[in-house]
Amino acid sequence: MQDFDAVILGAGAAGLMCALRAGQRGRRVLVLDHAREAGAKILISGGGRCNFTNTGTVPERFFSNNPHFAKSALRRYTPADFLALVEKHRIAWHEKTLGQLFCDGSARQIVAMLLAECAAAGVEVRLGHRVTDVSRADRFRVDTDRGAFAAPALVLATGGLSIPKMGATGLSLDIACRFGLPLTETRPALVPLTFAEEMLALMRPLSGVALPAVARIGKLAFPEAVLFTHRGLSGPAVLQISSAWREGGEIRLDLLPGRDADAALLAAKRARPRAEPRTALAELLPQRLAQALAAAQLPDRILAEQTDKDLRRLGAMLGDWRLTPSGTEGYAKAEVMLGGVDTAALSSQTLGAKAVPGLHVVGEAVDVTGWLGGYNFQWAWASGWCAGGAL
Ligand code: FDA
């Protein structure tokens, strides 16, 4: 059996950040991962360019049963701190939109940076290890198919359940449970929404159509793009709102943000009475969508023969389209998992389990889930950094 000061399960965003900080503090650290490559989700993130943080990071942009929990870690390790590391490694970056920072080149540079920092700090990263058992006597013991390892500290950093075909597992949740830590409900988030056949008959032929919109549930509103798919709706605005959606509930879409749709339709009726409604609508919306909505919502007549009431009804719908999804595309398509280890069981300073000294949980396995746009990596860096500082 080999001894370390800390064993970290998961060589992803949070695990590597935790490891490099603990290594820099002189700890003997082992990172174990079952994958052949470290940081697999970093590599595919942001379309291969890794949206590695968001300059607008504030605790309000995270979902958690305890909205205050993330404050401490996010304050102690900020987007500017991660950017300083990126710049130290001379990785070129740019701001795309809404504070989202991406690599100019490749997400591979971020993984290489983390591994270089780990190597410089003497961290051992062992890939291709299948964890077969975890137990605790005077120390934690991790059994794998390639040997056993022991340490007084164990960090659960194996992430969430999204994209199982990339090797995502519930290992951290299982181990947390075994040590008596409570979990909150977990569900796919930042995920496309699906619709039942009646609505799909309208949406499916629109697959590929995208437009700027606002997606809303209650007071939460995301002004970003909406994309029609062959199963329903996707695009950043819908992915964002999916994190707040629950079965049976509705989402609301404003397809004409900042415009008064009924006024525009009534004005078109006065100005061009002989025009088809779809022609007038096509000045406001993508053509295929205009055509489909005109056909579904209005009688097949020229504008002059439409009643003002019908035009107002269509206008109201365009500004506040209330839709009830039938479900989501699930973990296979979800960018993240909502929920995880209940923050009530963890210290917000160290991410350590209050009742199990030496056990820490970081990253997506914790019940802290960010908006789309670099927030989830910022949580992974911040939580990993804080735990690494406590090992
Ligand atoms: P992460 O998933 O990074 O790491 C977990 C590690 O544990 C992996 O290396 C895995 O192999 C290992 N592991 C899992 N089970 C194991 C087991 N049983 N035994 C051993 N090892 C095990 N976020 C963001 O902020 N900006 C972005 O651009 C994107 N883009 C993006 C795209 C796509 C397609 C996805 C799926 C996700 C994103 N995300 C994102 C989300 C982001 O990738 C995610 O929130 C973080 O990677 C979470 O970091 P963790 O370290 O917690 O888990």
PDB file of N, CA and C in Angstrom, residues 126-191:
ATOM      1  N   ARG A 126      -2.330   9.559 -11.646  1.00  0.00           N
ATOM      2  CA  ARG A 126      -2.370   8.205 -12.219  1.00  0.00           C
ATOM      3  C   ARG A 126      -3.712   7.983 -12.895  1.00  0.00           C
ATOM      4  N   LEU A 127      -3.638   7.720 -14.200  1.00  0.00           N
ATOM      5  CA  LEU A 127      -4.860   7.517 -14.988  1.00  0.00           C
ATOM      6  C   LEU A 127      -5.108   6.020 -15.140  1.00  0.00           C
ATOM      7  N   GLY A 128      -6.262   5.652 -15.679  1.00  0.00           N
ATOM      8  CA  GLY A 128      -6.560   4.246 -15.951  1.00  0.00           C
ATOM      9  C   GLY A 128      -6.625   3.391 -14.696  1.00  0.00           C
ATOM     10  N   HIS A 129      -7.035   3.980 -13.585  1.00  0.00           N
ATOM     11  CA  HIS A 129      -7.201   3.216 -12.334  1.00  0.00           C
ATOM     12  C   HIS A 129      -8.688   3.098 -12.019  1.00  0.00           C
ATOM     13  N   ARG A 130      -9.167   1.861 -11.873  1.00  0.00           N
ATOM     14  CA  ARG A 130     -10.575   1.660 -11.523  1.00  0.00           C
ATOM     15  C   ARG A 130     -10.673   1.510 -10.008  1.00  0.00           C
ATOM     16  N   VAL A 131     -11.458   2.390  -9.406  1.00  0.00           N
ATOM     17  CA  VAL A 131     -11.613   2.342  -7.940  1.00  0.00           C
ATOM     18  C   VAL A 131     -12.552   1.186  -7.597  1.00  0.00           C
ATOM     19  N   THR A 132     -12.079   0.269  -6.750  1.00  0.00           N
ATOM     20  CA  THR A 132     -12.914  -0.889  -6.401  1.00  0.00           C
ATOM     21  C   THR A 132     -13.478  -0.794  -4.992  1.00  0.00           C
ATOM     22  N   ASP A 133     -12.805  -0.025  -4.130  1.00  0.00           N
ATOM     23  CA  ASP A 133     -13.350   0.126  -2.772  1.00  0.00           C
ATOM     24  C   ASP A 133     -12.733   1.350  -2.100  1.00  0.00           C
ATOM     25  N   VAL A 134     -13.497   1.953  -1.227  1.00  0.00           N
ATOM     26  CA  VAL A 134     -12.982   3.061  -0.410  1.00  0.00           C
ATOM     27  C   VAL A 134     -13.419   2.795   1.021  1.00  0.00           C
ATOM     28  N   SER A 135     -12.465   2.842   1.948  1.00  0.00           N
ATOM     29  CA  SER A 135     -12.835   2.590   3.348  1.00  0.00           C
ATOM     30  C   SER A 135     -12.033   3.536   4.240  1.00  0.00           C
ATOM     31  N   ARG A 136     -12.357   3.518   5.509  1.00  0.00           N
ATOM     32  CA  ARG A 136     -11.650   4.421   6.428  1.00  0.00           C
ATOM     33  C   ARG A 136     -11.479   3.744   7.782  1.00  0.00           C
ATOM     34  N   ALA A 137     -10.222   3.689   8.234  1.00  0.00           N
ATOM     35  CA  ALA A 137      -9.962   3.254   9.610  1.00  0.00           C
ATOM     36  C   ALA A 137      -9.257   4.440  10.268  1.00  0.00           C
ATOM     37  N   ASP A 138      -7.930   4.353  10.492  1.00  0.00           N
ATOM     38  CA  ASP A 138      -7.246   5.556  10.977  1.00  0.00           C
ATOM     39  C   ASP A 138      -6.987   6.525   9.832  1.00  0.00           C
ATOM     40  N   ARG A 139      -6.929   5.972   8.594  1.00  0.00           N
ATOM     41  CA  ARG A 139      -6.772   6.801   7.384  1.00  0.00           C
ATOM     42  C   ARG A 139      -7.789   6.337   6.345  1.00  0.00           C
ATOM     43  N   PHE A 140      -7.882   7.066   5.236  1.00  0.00           N
ATOM     44  CA  PHE A 140      -8.706   6.583   4.126  1.00  0.00           C
ATOM     45  C   PHE A 140      -7.879   5.583   3.329  1.00  0.00           C
ATOM     46  N   ARG A 141      -8.552   4.555   2.825  1.00  0.00           N
ATOM     47  CA  ARG A 141      -7.881   3.576   1.990  1.00  0.00           C
ATOM     48  C   ARG A 141      -8.671   3.473   0.684  1.00  0.00           C
ATOM     49  N   VAL A 142      -7.963   3.623  -0.432  1.00  0.00           N
ATOM     50  CA  VAL A 142      -8.604   3.506  -1.744  1.00  0.00           C
ATOM     51  C   VAL A 142      -8.016   2.293  -2.446  1.00  0.00           C
ATOM     52  N   ASP A 143      -8.868   1.306  -2.729  1.00  0.00           N
ATOM     53  CA  ASP A 143      -8.431   0.137  -3.482  1.00  0.00           C
ATOM     54  C   ASP A 143      -8.765   0.342  -4.946  1.00  0.00           C
ATOM     55  N   THR A 144      -7.824  -0.012  -5.807  1.00  0.00           N
ATOM     56  CA  THR A 144      -8.077   0.067  -7.244  1.00  0.00           C
ATOM     57  C   THR A 144      -7.635  -1.245  -7.889  1.00  0.00           C
ATOM     58  N   ASP A 145      -7.941  -1.372  -9.178  1.00  0.00           N
ATOM     59  CA  ASP A 145      -7.497  -2.577  -9.883  1.00  0.00           C
ATOM     60  C   ASP A 145      -5.978  -2.562 -10.082  1.00  0.00           C
ATOM     61  N   ARG A 146      -5.310  -1.467  -9.703  1.00  0.00           N
ATOM     62  CA  ARG A 146      -3.858  -1.387  -9.867  1.00  0.00           C
ATOM     63  C   ARG A 146      -3.174  -0.992  -8.565  1.00  0.00           C
ATOM     64  N   GLY A 147      -3.704  -1.479  -7.456  1.00  0.00           N
ATOM     65  CA  GLY A 147      -3.055  -1.241  -6.175  1.00  0.00           C
ATOM     66  C   GLY A 147      -3.905  -0.453  -5.204  1.00  0.00           C
ATOM     67  N   ALA A 148      -3.414  -0.398  -3.960  1.00  0.00           N
ATOM     68  CA  ALA A 148      -4.153   0.296  -2.899  1.00  0.00           C
ATOM     69  C   ALA A 148      -3.342   1.505  -2.430  1.00  0.00           C
ATOM     70  N   PHE A 149      -4.056   2.545  -2.010  1.00  0.00           N
ATOM     71  CA  PHE A 149      -3.423   3.811  -1.620  1.00  0.00           C
ATOM     72  C   PHE A 149      -4.079   4.298  -0.329  1.00  0.00           C
ATOM     73  N   ALA A 150      -3.289   4.933   0.533  1.00  0.00           N
ATOM     74  CA  ALA A 150      -3.846   5.395   1.804  1.00  0.00           C
ATOM     75  C   ALA A 150      -3.424   6.833   2.062  1.00  0.00           C
ATOM     76  N   ALA A 151      -4.293   7.574   2.754  1.00  0.00           N
ATOM     77  CA  ALA A 151      -3.994   8.969   3.095  1.00  0.00           C
ATOM     78  C   ALA A 151      -4.944   9.424   4.190  1.00  0.00           C
ATOM     79  N   PRO A 152      -4.515  10.420   4.976  1.00  0.00           N
ATOM     80  CA  PRO A 152      -5.432  10.956   5.987  1.00  0.00           C
ATOM     81  C   PRO A 152      -6.513  11.856   5.376  1.00  0.00           C
ATOM     82  N   ALA A 153      -6.336  12.236   4.102  1.00  0.00           N
ATOM     83  CA  ALA A 153      -7.353  13.085   3.452  1.00  0.00           C
ATOM     84  C   ALA A 153      -7.781  12.461   2.129  1.00  0.00           C
ATOM     85  N   LEU A 154      -9.090  12.530   1.869  1.00  0.00           N
ATOM     86  CA  LEU A 154      -9.640  12.011   0.614  1.00  0.00           C
ATOM     87  C   LEU A 154     -10.526  13.088   0.004  1.00  0.00           C
ATOM     88  N   VAL A 155     -10.297  13.385  -1.282  1.00  0.00           N
ATOM     89  CA  VAL A 155     -11.102  14.414  -1.957  1.00  0.00           C
ATOM     90  C   VAL A 155     -11.937  13.744  -3.044  1.00  0.00           C
ATOM     91  N   LEU A 156     -13.249  13.964  -2.988  1.00  0.00           N
ATOM     92  CA  LEU A 156     -14.153  13.419  -4.008  1.00  0.00           C
ATOM     93  C   LEU A 156     -14.324  14.469  -5.100  1.00  0.00           C
ATOM     94  N   ALA A 157     -13.773  14.184  -6.274  1.00  0.00           N
ATOM     95  CA  ALA A 157     -13.762  15.176  -7.366  1.00  0.00           C
ATOM     96  C   ALA A 157     -14.104  14.508  -8.692  1.00  0.00           C
ATOM     97  N   THR A 158     -15.018  13.525  -8.636  1.00  0.00           N
ATOM     98  CA  THR A 158     -15.316  12.806  -9.890  1.00  0.00           C
ATOM     99  C   THR A 158     -16.478  13.422 -10.662  1.00  0.00           C
ATOM    100  N   GLY A 159     -16.903  14.630 -10.284  1.00  0.00           N
ATOM    101  CA  GLY A 159     -17.857  15.349 -11.115  1.00  0.00           C
ATOM    102  C   GLY A 159     -19.274  14.815 -11.032  1.00  0.00           C
ATOM    103  N   GLY A 160     -20.062  15.175 -12.053  1.00  0.00           N
ATOM    104  CA  GLY A 160     -21.483  14.830 -12.060  1.00  0.00           C
ATOM    105  C   GLY A 160     -21.798  13.700 -13.026  1.00  0.00           C
ATOM    106  N   LEU A 161     -23.083  13.481 -13.247  1.00  0.00           N
ATOM    107  CA  LEU A 161     -23.543  12.319 -14.024  1.00  0.00           C
ATOM    108  C   LEU A 161     -23.713  12.612 -15.510  1.00  0.00           C
ATOM    109  N   SER A 162     -23.455  13.856 -15.934  1.00  0.00           N
ATOM    110  CA  SER A 162     -23.743  14.150 -17.337  1.00  0.00           C
ATOM    111  C   SER A 162     -22.700  13.535 -18.273  1.00  0.00           C
ATOM    112  N   ILE A 163     -23.173  13.128 -19.424  1.00  0.00           N
ATOM    113  CA  ILE A 163     -22.405  12.466 -20.482  1.00  0.00           C
ATOM    114  C   ILE A 163     -21.762  11.159 -19.991  1.00  0.00           C
ATOM    115  N   PRO A 164     -22.586  10.172 -19.635  1.00  0.00           N
ATOM    116  CA  PRO A 164     -22.021   8.893 -19.150  1.00  0.00           C
ATOM    117  C   PRO A 164     -21.121   8.224 -20.180  1.00  0.00           C
ATOM    118  N   LYS A 165     -21.379   8.455 -21.464  1.00  0.00           N
ATOM    119  CA  LYS A 165     -20.521   7.768 -22.445  1.00  0.00           C
ATOM    120  C   LYS A 165     -19.091   8.314 -22.453  1.00  0.00           C
ATOM    121  N   MET A 166     -18.879   9.456 -21.783  1.00  0.00           N
ATOM    122  CA  MET A 166     -17.511   9.956 -21.608  1.00  0.00           C
ATOM    123  C   MET A 166     -16.897   9.457 -20.311  1.00  0.00           C
ATOM    124  N   GLY A 167     -17.625   8.593 -19.593  1.00  0.00           N
ATOM    125  CA  GLY A 167     -17.056   8.048 -18.354  1.00  0.00           C
ATOM    126  C   GLY A 167     -17.547   8.712 -17.086  1.00  0.00           C
ATOM    127  N   ALA A 168     -18.601   9.550 -17.193  1.00  0.00           N
ATOM    128  CA  ALA A 168     -19.129  10.168 -15.971  1.00  0.00           C
ATOM    129  C   ALA A 168     -19.789   9.092 -15.111  1.00  0.00           C
ATOM    130  N   THR A 169     -19.524   9.139 -13.813  1.00  0.00           N
ATOM    131  CA  THR A 169     -20.135   8.173 -12.895  1.00  0.00           C
ATOM    132  C   THR A 169     -20.591   8.900 -11.631  1.00  0.00           C
ATOM    133  N   GLY A 170     -21.329   8.175 -10.824  1.00  0.00           N
ATOM    134  CA  GLY A 170     -21.785   8.736  -9.549  1.00  0.00           C
ATOM    135  C   GLY A 170     -20.880   8.341  -8.401  1.00  0.00           C
ATOM    136  N   LEU A 171     -19.589   8.088  -8.681  1.00  0.00           N
ATOM    137  CA  LEU A 171     -18.697   7.583  -7.633  1.00  0.00           C
ATOM    138  C   LEU A 171     -18.642   8.506  -6.413  1.00  0.00           C
ATOM    139  N   SER A 172     -18.499   9.797  -6.655  1.00  0.00           N
ATOM    140  CA  SER A 172     -18.406  10.725  -5.510  1.00  0.00           C
ATOM    141  C   SER A 172     -19.696  10.689  -4.688  1.00  0.00           C
ATOM    142  N   LEU A 173     -20.828  10.615  -5.378  1.00  0.00           N
ATOM    143  CA  LEU A 173     -22.110  10.580  -4.662  1.00  0.00           C
ATOM    144  C   LEU A 173     -22.214   9.292  -3.852  1.00  0.00           C
ATOM    145  N   ASP A 174     -21.792   8.175  -4.449  1.00  0.00           N
ATOM    146  CA  ASP A 174     -21.861   6.881  -3.747  1.00  0.00           C
ATOM    147  C   ASP A 174     -20.982   6.892  -2.495  1.00  0.00           C
ATOM    148  N   ILE A 175     -19.754   7.399  -2.658  1.00  0.00           N
ATOM    149  CA  ILE A 175     -18.832   7.396  -1.509  1.00  0.00           C
ATOM    150  C   ILE A 175     -19.346   8.356  -0.433  1.00  0.00           C
ATOM    151  N   ALA A 176     -19.833   9.517  -0.875  1.00  0.00           N
ATOM    152  CA  ALA A 176     -20.378  10.478   0.098  1.00  0.00           C
ATOM    153  C   ALA A 176     -21.495   9.817   0.905  1.00  0.00           C
ATOM    154  N   CYS A 177     -22.376   9.118   0.201  1.00  0.00           N
ATOM    155  CA  CYS A 177     -23.489   8.420   0.878  1.00  0.00           C
ATOM    156  C   CYS A 177     -22.956   7.417   1.881  1.00  0.00           C
ATOM    157  N   ARG A 178     -21.940   6.667   1.443  1.00  0.00           N
ATOM    158  CA  ARG A 178     -21.390   5.635   2.314  1.00  0.00           C
ATOM    159  C   ARG A 178     -20.851   6.230   3.620  1.00  0.00           C
ATOM    160  N   PHE A 179     -20.349   7.477   3.534  1.00  0.00           N
ATOM    161  CA  PHE A 179     -19.849   8.125   4.752  1.00  0.00           C
ATOM    162  C   PHE A 179     -20.937   8.947   5.454  1.00  0.00           C
ATOM    163  N   GLY A 180     -22.170   8.746   5.029  1.00  0.00           N
ATOM    164  CA  GLY A 180     -23.299   9.358   5.735  1.00  0.00           C
ATOM    165  C   GLY A 180     -23.621  10.783   5.326  1.00  0.00           C
ATOM    166  N   LEU A 181     -23.014  11.269   4.219  1.00  0.00           N
ATOM    167  CA  LEU A 181     -23.315  12.637   3.777  1.00  0.00           C
ATOM    168  C   LEU A 181     -24.629  12.640   2.999  1.00  0.00           C
ATOM    169  N   PRO A 182     -25.535  13.578   3.299  1.00  0.00           N
ATOM    170  CA  PRO A 182     -26.811  13.624   2.573  1.00  0.00           C
ATOM    171  C   PRO A 182     -26.619  14.162   1.148  1.00  0.00           C
ATOM    172  N   LEU A 183     -27.512  13.751   0.248  1.00  0.00           N
ATOM    173  CA  LEU A 183     -27.497  14.255  -1.125  1.00  0.00           C
ATOM    174  C   LEU A 183     -28.772  15.041  -1.367  1.00  0.00           C
ATOM    175  N   THR A 184     -28.698  16.023  -2.260  1.00  0.00           N
ATOM    176  CA  THR A 184     -29.924  16.666  -2.729  1.00  0.00           C
ATOM    177  C   THR A 184     -30.328  15.960  -4.019  1.00  0.00           C
ATOM    178  N   GLU A 185     -31.551  16.234  -4.451  1.00  0.00           N
ATOM    179  CA  GLU A 185     -32.042  15.595  -5.681  1.00  0.00           C
ATOM    180  C   GLU A 185     -31.121  15.965  -6.853  1.00  0.00           C
ATOM    181  N   THR A 186     -30.740  14.966  -7.641  1.00  0.00           N
ATOM    182  CA  THR A 186     -29.899  15.258  -8.807  1.00  0.00           C
ATOM    183  C   THR A 186     -30.731  15.136 -10.077  1.00  0.00           C
ATOM    184  N   ARG A 187     -30.429  15.998 -11.056  1.00  0.00           N
ATOM    185  CA  ARG A 187     -31.152  15.953 -12.330  1.00  0.00           C
ATOM    186  C   ARG A 187     -30.311  16.627 -13.416  1.00  0.00           C
ATOM    187  N   PRO A 188     -30.554  16.241 -14.682  1.00  0.00           N
ATOM    188  CA  PRO A 188     -29.800  16.868 -15.773  1.00  0.00           C
ATOM    189  C   PRO A 188     -30.116  18.359 -15.857  1.00  0.00           C
ATOM    190  N   ALA A 189     -29.120  19.176 -16.127  1.00  0.00           N
ATOM    191  CA  ALA A 189     -29.327  20.621 -16.264  1.00  0.00           C
ATOM    192  C   ALA A 189     -28.500  21.139 -17.439  1.00  0.00           C
ATOM    193  N   LEU A 190     -28.768  22.386 -17.845  1.00  0.00           N
ATOM    194  CA  LEU A 190     -28.192  22.927 -19.083  1.00  0.00           C
ATOM    195  C   LEU A 190     -28.403  21.879 -20.178  1.00  0.00           C
ATOM    196  N   VAL A 191     -29.668  21.574 -20.394  1.00  0.00           N
ATOM    197  CA  VAL A 191     -30.032  20.427 -21.230  1.00  0.00           C
ATOM    198  C   VAL A 191     -31.179  20.829 -22.174  1.00  0.00           C
TER     199      VAL A 191
END
